XYZ file of C-alpha atoms in Angstrom:
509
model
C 22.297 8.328 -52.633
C 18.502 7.984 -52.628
C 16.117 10.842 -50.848
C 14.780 8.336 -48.391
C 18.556 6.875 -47.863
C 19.370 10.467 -46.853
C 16.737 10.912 -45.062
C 17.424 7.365 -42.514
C 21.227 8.603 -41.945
C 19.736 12.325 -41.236
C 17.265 10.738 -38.560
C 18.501 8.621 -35.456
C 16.954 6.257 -33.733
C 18.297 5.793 -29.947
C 16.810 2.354 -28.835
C 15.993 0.749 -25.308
C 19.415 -0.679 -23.733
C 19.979 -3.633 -21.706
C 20.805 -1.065 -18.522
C 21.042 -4.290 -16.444
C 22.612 -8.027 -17.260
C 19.574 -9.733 -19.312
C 16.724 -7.240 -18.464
C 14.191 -7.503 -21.501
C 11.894 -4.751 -21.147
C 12.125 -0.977 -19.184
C 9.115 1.318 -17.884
C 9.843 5.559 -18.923
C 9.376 6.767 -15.619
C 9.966 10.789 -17.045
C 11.092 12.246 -20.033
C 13.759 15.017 -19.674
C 13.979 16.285 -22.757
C 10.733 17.389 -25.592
C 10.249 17.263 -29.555
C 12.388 20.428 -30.901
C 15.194 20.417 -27.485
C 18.648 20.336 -28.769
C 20.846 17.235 -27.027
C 23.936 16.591 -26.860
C 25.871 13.435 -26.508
C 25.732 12.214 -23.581
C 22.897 14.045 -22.304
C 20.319 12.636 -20.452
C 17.275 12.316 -21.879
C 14.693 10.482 -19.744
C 14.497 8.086 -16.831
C 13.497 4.320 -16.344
C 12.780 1.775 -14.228
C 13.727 -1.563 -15.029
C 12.987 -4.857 -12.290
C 16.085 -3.996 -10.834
C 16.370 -0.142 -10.640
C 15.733 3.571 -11.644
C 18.321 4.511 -14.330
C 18.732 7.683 -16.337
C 19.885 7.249 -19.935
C 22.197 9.263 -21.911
C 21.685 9.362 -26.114
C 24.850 9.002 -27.614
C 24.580 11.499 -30.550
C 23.717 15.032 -31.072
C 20.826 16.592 -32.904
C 17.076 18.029 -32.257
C 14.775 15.927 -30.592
C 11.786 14.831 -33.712
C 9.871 12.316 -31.964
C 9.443 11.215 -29.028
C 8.019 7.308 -29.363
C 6.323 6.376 -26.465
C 4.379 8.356 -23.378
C 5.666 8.382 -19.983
C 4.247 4.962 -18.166
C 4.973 3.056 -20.517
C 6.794 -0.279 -20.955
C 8.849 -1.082 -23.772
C 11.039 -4.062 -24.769
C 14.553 -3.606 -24.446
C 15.838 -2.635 -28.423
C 12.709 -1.113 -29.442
C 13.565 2.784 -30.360
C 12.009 5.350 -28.354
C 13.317 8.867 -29.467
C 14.398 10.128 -32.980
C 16.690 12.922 -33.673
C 17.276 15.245 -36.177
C 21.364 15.123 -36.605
C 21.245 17.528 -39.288
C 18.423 20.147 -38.594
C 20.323 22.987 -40.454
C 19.687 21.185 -43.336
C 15.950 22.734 -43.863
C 13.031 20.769 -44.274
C 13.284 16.874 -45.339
C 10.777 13.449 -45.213
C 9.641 12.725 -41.757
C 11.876 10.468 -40.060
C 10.736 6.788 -40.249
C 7.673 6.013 -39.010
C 7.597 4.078 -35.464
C 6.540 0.166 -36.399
C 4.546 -1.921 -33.568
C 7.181 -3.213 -31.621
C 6.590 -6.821 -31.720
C 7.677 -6.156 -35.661
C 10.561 -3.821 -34.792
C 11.846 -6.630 -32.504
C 11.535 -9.438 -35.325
C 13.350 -6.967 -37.782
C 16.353 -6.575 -35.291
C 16.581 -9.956 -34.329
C 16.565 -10.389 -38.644
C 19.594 -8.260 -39.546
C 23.113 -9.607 -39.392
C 25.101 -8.238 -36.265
C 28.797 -9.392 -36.976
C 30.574 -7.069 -34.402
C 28.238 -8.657 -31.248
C 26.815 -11.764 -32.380
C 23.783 -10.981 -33.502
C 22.640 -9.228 -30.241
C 21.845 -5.191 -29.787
C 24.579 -3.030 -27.997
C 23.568 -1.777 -24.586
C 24.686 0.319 -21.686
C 26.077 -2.760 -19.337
C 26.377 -6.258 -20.026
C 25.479 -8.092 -23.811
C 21.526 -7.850 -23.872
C 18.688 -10.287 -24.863
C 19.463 -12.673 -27.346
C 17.505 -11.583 -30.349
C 14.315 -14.151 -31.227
C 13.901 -15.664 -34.216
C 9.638 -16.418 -33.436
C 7.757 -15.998 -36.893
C 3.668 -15.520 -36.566
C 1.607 -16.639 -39.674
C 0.071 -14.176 -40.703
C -4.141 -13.284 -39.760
C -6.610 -14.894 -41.785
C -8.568 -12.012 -43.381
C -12.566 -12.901 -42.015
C -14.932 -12.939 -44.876
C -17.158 -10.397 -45.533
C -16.865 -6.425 -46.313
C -16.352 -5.369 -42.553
C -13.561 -7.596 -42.043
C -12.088 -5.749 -44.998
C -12.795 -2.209 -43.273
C -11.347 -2.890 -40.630
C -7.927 -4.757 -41.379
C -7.376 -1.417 -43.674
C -8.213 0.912 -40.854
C -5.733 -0.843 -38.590
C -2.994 -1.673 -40.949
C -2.632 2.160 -41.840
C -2.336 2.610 -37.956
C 0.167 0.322 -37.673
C 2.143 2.132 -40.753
C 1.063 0.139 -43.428
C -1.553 1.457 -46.154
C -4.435 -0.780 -48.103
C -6.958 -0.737 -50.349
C -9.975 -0.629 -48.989
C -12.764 -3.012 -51.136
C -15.965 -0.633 -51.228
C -18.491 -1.951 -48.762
C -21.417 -4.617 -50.298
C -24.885 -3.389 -49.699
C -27.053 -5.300 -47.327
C -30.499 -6.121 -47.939
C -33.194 -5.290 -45.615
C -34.263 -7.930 -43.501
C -38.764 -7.766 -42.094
C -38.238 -8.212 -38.258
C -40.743 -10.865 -36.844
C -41.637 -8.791 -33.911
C -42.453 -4.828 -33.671
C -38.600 -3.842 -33.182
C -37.902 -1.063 -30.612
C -35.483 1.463 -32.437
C -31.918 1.746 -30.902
C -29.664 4.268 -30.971
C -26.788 3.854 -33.406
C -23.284 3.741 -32.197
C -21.050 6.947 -32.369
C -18.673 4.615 -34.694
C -18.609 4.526 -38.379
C -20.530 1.994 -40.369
C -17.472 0.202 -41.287
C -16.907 -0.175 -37.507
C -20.051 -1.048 -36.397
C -20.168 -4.002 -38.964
C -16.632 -5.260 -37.694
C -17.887 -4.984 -33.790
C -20.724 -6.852 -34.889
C -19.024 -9.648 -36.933
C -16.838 -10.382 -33.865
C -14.040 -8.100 -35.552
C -11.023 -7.215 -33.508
C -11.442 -3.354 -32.119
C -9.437 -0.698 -34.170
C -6.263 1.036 -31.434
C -2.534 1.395 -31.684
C -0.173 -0.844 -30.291
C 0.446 1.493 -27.184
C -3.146 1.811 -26.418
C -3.654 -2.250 -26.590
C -1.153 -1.779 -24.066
C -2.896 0.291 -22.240
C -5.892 -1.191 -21.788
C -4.030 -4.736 -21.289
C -2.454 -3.159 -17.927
C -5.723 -1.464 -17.064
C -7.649 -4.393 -17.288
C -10.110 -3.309 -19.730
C -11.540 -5.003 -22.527
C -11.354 -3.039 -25.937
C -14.531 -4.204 -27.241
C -16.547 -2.725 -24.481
C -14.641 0.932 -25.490
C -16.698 3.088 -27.363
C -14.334 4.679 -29.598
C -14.246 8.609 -30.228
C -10.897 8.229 -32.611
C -10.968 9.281 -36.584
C -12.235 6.297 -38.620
C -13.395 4.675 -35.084
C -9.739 4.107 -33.569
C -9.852 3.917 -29.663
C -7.894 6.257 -27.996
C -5.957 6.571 -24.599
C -8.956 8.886 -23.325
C -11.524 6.502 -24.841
C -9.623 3.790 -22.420
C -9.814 6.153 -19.265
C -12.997 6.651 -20.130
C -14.281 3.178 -19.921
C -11.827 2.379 -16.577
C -13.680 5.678 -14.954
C -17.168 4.667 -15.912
C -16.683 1.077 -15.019
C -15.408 2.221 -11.246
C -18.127 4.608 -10.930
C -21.122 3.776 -8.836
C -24.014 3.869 -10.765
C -27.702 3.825 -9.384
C -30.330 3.742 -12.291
C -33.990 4.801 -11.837
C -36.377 2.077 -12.228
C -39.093 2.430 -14.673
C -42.465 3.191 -13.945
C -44.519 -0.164 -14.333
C -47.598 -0.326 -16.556
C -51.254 -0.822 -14.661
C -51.734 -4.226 -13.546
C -48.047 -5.438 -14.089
C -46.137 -7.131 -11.090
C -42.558 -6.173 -10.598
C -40.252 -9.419 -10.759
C -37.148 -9.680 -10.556
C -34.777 -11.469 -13.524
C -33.398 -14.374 -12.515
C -29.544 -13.404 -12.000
C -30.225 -9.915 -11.513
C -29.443 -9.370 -7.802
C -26.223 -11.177 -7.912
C -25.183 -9.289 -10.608
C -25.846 -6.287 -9.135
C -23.859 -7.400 -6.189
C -20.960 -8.030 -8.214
C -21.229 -4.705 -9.939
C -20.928 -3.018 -6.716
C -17.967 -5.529 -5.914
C -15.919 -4.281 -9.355
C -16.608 -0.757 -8.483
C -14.521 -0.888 -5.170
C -11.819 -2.887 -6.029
C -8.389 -1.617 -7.926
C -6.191 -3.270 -10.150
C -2.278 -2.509 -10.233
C -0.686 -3.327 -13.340
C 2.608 -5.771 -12.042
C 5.532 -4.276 -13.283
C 9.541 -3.287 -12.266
C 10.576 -3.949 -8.671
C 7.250 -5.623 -7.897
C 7.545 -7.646 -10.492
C 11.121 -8.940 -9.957
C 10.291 -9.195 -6.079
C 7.274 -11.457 -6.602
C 9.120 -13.586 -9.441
C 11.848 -14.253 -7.017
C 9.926 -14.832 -3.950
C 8.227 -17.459 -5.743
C 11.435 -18.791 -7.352
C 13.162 -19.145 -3.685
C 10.147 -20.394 -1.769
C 9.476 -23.685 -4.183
C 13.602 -23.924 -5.092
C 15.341 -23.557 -1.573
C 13.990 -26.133 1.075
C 13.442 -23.260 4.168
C 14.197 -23.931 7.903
C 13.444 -20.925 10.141
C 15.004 -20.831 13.990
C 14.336 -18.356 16.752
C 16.030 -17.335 19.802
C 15.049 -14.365 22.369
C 17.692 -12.345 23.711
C 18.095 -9.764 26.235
C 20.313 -6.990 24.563
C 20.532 -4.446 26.989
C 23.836 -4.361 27.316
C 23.874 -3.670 23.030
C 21.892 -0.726 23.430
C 23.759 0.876 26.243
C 26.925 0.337 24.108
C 24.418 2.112 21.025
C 23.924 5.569 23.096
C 28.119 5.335 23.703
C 28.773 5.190 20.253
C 26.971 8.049 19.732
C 29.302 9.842 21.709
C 32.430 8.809 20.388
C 34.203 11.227 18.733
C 35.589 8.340 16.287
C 31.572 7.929 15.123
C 31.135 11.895 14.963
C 28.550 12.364 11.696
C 27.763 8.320 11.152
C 24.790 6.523 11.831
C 24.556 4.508 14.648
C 21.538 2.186 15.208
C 21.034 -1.179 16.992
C 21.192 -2.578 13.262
C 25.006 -1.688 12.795
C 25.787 -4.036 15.626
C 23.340 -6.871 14.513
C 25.268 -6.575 11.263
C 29.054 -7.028 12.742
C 27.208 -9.649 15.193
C 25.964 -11.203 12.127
C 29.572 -11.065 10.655
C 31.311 -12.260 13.980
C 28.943 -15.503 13.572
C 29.728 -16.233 10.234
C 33.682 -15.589 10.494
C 33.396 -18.388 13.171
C 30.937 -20.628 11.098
C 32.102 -20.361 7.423
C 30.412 -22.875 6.052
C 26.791 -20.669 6.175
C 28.455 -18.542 3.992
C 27.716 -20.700 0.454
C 25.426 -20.718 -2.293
C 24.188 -24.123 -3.838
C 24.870 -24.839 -7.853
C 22.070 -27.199 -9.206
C 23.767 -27.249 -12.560
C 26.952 -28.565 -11.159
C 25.884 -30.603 -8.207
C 28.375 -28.360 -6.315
C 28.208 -26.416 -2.990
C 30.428 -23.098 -3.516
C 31.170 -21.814 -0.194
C 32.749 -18.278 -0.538
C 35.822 -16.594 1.493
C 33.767 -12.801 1.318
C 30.257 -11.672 2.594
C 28.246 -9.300 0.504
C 25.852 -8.111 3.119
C 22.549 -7.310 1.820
C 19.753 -4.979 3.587
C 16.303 -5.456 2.955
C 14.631 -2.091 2.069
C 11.552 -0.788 1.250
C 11.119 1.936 -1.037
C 8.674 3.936 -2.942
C 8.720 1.604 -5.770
C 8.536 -2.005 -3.554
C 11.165 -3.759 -1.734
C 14.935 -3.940 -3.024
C 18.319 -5.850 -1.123
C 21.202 -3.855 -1.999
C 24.060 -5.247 -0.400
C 27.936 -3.984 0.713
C 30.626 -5.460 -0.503
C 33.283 -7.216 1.078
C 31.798 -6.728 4.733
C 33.643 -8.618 6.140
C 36.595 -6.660 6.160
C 35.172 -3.463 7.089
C 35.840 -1.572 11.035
C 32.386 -0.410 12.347
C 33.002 2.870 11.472
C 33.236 2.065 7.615
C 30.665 -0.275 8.277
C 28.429 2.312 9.480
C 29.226 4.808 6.464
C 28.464 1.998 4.048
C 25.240 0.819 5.505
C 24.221 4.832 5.361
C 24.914 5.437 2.093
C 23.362 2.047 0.739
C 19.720 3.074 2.722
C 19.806 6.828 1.519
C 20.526 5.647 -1.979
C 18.204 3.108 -2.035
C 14.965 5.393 -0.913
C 16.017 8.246 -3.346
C 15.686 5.170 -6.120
C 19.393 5.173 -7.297
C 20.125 1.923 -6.681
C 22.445 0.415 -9.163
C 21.517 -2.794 -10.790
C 25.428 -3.756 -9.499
C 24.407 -2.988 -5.653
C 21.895 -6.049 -5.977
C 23.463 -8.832 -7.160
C 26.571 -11.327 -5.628
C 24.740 -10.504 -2.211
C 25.872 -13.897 0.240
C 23.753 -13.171 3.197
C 20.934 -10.684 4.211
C 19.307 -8.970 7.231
C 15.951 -7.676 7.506
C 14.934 -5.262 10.446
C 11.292 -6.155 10.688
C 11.710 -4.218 14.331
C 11.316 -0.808 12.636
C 7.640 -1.835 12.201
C 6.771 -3.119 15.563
C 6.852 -6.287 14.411
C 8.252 -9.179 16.954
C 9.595 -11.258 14.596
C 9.084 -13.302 10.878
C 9.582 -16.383 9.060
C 11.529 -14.244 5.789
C 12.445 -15.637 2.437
C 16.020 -16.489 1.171
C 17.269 -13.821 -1.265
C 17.753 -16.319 -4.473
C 21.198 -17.398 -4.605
C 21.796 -16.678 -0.909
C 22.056 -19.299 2.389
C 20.665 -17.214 5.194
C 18.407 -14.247 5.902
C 18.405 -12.512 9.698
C 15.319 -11.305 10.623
C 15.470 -8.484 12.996
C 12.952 -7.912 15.537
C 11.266 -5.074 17.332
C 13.467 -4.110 20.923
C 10.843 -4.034 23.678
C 10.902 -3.830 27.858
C 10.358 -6.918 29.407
C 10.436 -8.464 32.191
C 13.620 -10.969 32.159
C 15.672 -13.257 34.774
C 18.798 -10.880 35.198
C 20.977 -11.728 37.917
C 18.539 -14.416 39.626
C 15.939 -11.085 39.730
C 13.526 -10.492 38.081
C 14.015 -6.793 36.252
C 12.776 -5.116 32.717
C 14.963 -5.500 30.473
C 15.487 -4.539 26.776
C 14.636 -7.600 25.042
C 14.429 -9.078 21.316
C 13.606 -11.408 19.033
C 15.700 -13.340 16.254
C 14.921 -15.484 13.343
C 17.196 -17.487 10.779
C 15.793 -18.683 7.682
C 18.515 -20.835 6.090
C 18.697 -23.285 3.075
C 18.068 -26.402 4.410
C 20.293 -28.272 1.388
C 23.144 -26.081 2.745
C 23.135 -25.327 6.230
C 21.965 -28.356 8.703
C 20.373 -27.729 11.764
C 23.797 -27.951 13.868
C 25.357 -25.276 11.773
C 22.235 -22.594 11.687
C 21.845 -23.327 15.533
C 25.411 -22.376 15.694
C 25.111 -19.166 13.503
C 21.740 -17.842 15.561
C 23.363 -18.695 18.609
C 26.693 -17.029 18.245
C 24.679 -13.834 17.081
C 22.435 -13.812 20.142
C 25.941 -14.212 22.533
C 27.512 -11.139 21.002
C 24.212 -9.093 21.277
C 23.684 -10.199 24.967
C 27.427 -9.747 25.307
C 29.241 -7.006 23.187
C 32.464 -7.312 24.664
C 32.319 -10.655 22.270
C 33.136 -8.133 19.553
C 36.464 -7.620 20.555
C 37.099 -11.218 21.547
C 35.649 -13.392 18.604
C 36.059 -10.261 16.463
């Protein structure tokens, strides 16, 4: 056995899983663990958010933490390795465990070796992963001259590679046609300064490309502060910090006789300056991510029909403030939104056919004999739809337990990736803001969204009298290639009767 073969079995890689069905890339939220901690399998070692959720992953051998790959924030593909371990640190001092590659080539040499056991795809957590890609790049022309040279050696040794590096050709002095003001050369190295020059690409690590990708700045406005000209992470703060901060620049004195003009351009650039300077850019990522991918995929997929009904539900919230009370409900959560949910359910028990999903692949209509109930909720980290299972065939009281646990889980940022998918039907409780009522999406996959709206005191024909009354407003958003205008009529209506009504409970329950 070779030193460096000894070496690769000593030191473990633990690698991004798929933590959800065909997720291809996670976001370390916090690591739980630092280089030299001792871990154990099964031990939790850091946290991350994925478009779906907020998972904490275990590493599944034991040893001393060597390396830890990547910094908190940042995103990584799923398969790419992001901690090594020491499995054998009594064994004194060895070779430093392989060096971390960029992981666009980690990626290509994973999807390269042979995989018998799963079919060529990397183990994970849950589900069977991302198919390995088999995308080859050509590889970079080398530009001529001796600062393309410089450079490609200075980055190839950053990515883990070494080169020579051809000694750099002397350049003959050139007379200047005009009287030259002298400027200040640039805290780089010469080998630097001739690549920046020559159009060269900016010397920085993978991770910091990354960076500055998400941040929205361009490398080759960084002035770099990093050995051999590399920018750094701090080089890339820099240049965000000093590109947000006002700036107001003396102007300078004129010379006698002169008249101040102004260059053409000038003002509106200035104006845009000050534009840039107030504005913030959020890197898209995780749940907001995944929320605006399938918004968009519903919206142009799903032809939308939206209905709305006003209804006095008086009687619903008298029937709330009993509930309360009853010693059967002692310790649950009762809220006008448990009874729009078992309205909801009453409506769809007597109008099964909302309760389908449409398959483009096989021209079919699959109508389904269980409602997963999702609730919209907004959390910290954007807006997720959880839903409970089999909801159907729930009493209010589990009903009520269910819903609680699926909110307070959901806000802490423990939602399972399982909690959000097979959902048949959704409510949103747009009331909670003030808000009257909405026009809201379809949940892809799903035939109907209830939009819940704020319950105010009006004034309302009760009784041939005019009196206040507790009054709100519905909406239905439905799949038009699904549910016809007879049958989502039917649906809003029968949820309106049992909130105006709640003895309809008991007798189309």
């Amino acid at each position: 056995m070779t030193a460096s073969t000894a070496n690769d079995q000593r030191f473990r890689e633990f690698k991004m899983p798929d933590v959800g069905e065909g997720l291809t890339e996670a976001e370390i939220l916090k690591w739980y663990v630092a280089v030299g901690d001792t871990v154990a399998d099964g031990q939790v070692v850091c946290e991350v958010e994925t478009a779906k959720a907020a998972v904490e992953l275990p590493i599944p051998f034991d040893g001393v933490v060597h390396e830890l790959r990547f910094d908190e924030g940042t995103t990584v593909d799923v398969g790419t390795a992001i901690i090594s371990v020491d499995t054998n640190p009594g064994a004194g001092p060895a070779g430093a465990a392989p060096e971390a590659a960029p992981a666009a080539a980690r990626a290509a040499a994973t999807a390269a070796e042979p995989e018998p056991e799963t079919g060529g795809r990397q183990a994970v957590l849950v589900g069977y992963g991302a198919a390995p890609s088999s995308t080859k790049r050509r590889a970079r022309k080398p530009q001529p001259g001796a600062a393309s040279s410089v450079a490609a050696a200075v980055q190839a040794e950053l990515n883990g590679h070494t080169a020579p590096v051809a000694p750099v050709a002397p350049v003959a002095p050139v007379e200047p046609a005009a009287p030259v003001t002298p400027v200040a050369p640039e805290p780089a190295l010469g080998g630097l300064a001739l690549a920046s020059a020559s159009g060269g690409r900016p010397l920085a690590k993978p991770p910091v490309r990354k960076l500055a990708k998400d941040l929205g700045v361009d490398l080759a406005t960084v002035t770099p502060t990093g050995a051999d000209g590399v920018v750094t992470r701090e080089d890339v703060h820099a240049a965000l910090a000093a590109a947000s901060a006002p700036t107001a620049a003396s102007p300078a004195p004129l010379a006698s006789g002169a008249v101040a003009e102004a260059a053409p351009g000038a003002e509106a650039a200035s104006g845009a300056g000050v534009l840039v300077a107030r504005e913030t850019r959020i890197p898209v990522k995780g749940v907001r991510k995944a929320t605006a991918q399938a918004m968009v995929a519903s919206a142009f997929t799903a032809p939308h029909v939206t209905e709305f009904v006003t209804v006095d539900v008086t009687r619903t919230m008298k029937l709330v403030q009993k509930l309360k009370a009853d010693p059967d409900m002692a310790g649950l959560r009762v809220n006008p939104l448990l009874l729009v949910a078992k309205a909801l359910l009453v409506a769809i028990k007597r109008n099964p056919d909302v309760n389908a999903a449409w398959d483009e692949e096989n021209q079919e209509i699959v109508r389904k004999d269980y409602v997963n109930l999702g609730i919209a909720a907004a959390t910290p980290r954007g807006l997720i739809v959880p839903n409970i299972k089999e909801a159907q065939a729930k009493t209010l009281p589990e009903l009520s337990r269910a819903l609680g646990d699926l909110v307070a889980t959901a806000r802490e940022g423990r939602t399972s990736p399982a909690d959000m998918s097979g959902g048949t039907v959704t409510i949103t409780n747009v009331g909670v803001f003030g808000i009257d009522t909405g026009t809201p999406i379809l949940n892809p996959g799903e035939s109907a969204i209830l939009a819940f709206g704020a319950v105010k005191l009006q004034p309302w024909v009760h009784k041939g009298k005019v009196k206040p009354r507790q009054v709100t407003t519905l909406a239905l958003s439905f799949d038009h290639r699904l549910v016809d205008g007879e049958l989502g009529s039917k649906v809003l209506a029968d949820v309106a009767a049992v909130l105006e009504n709640p003895q309809r409970l008991i007798t189309w329950g």
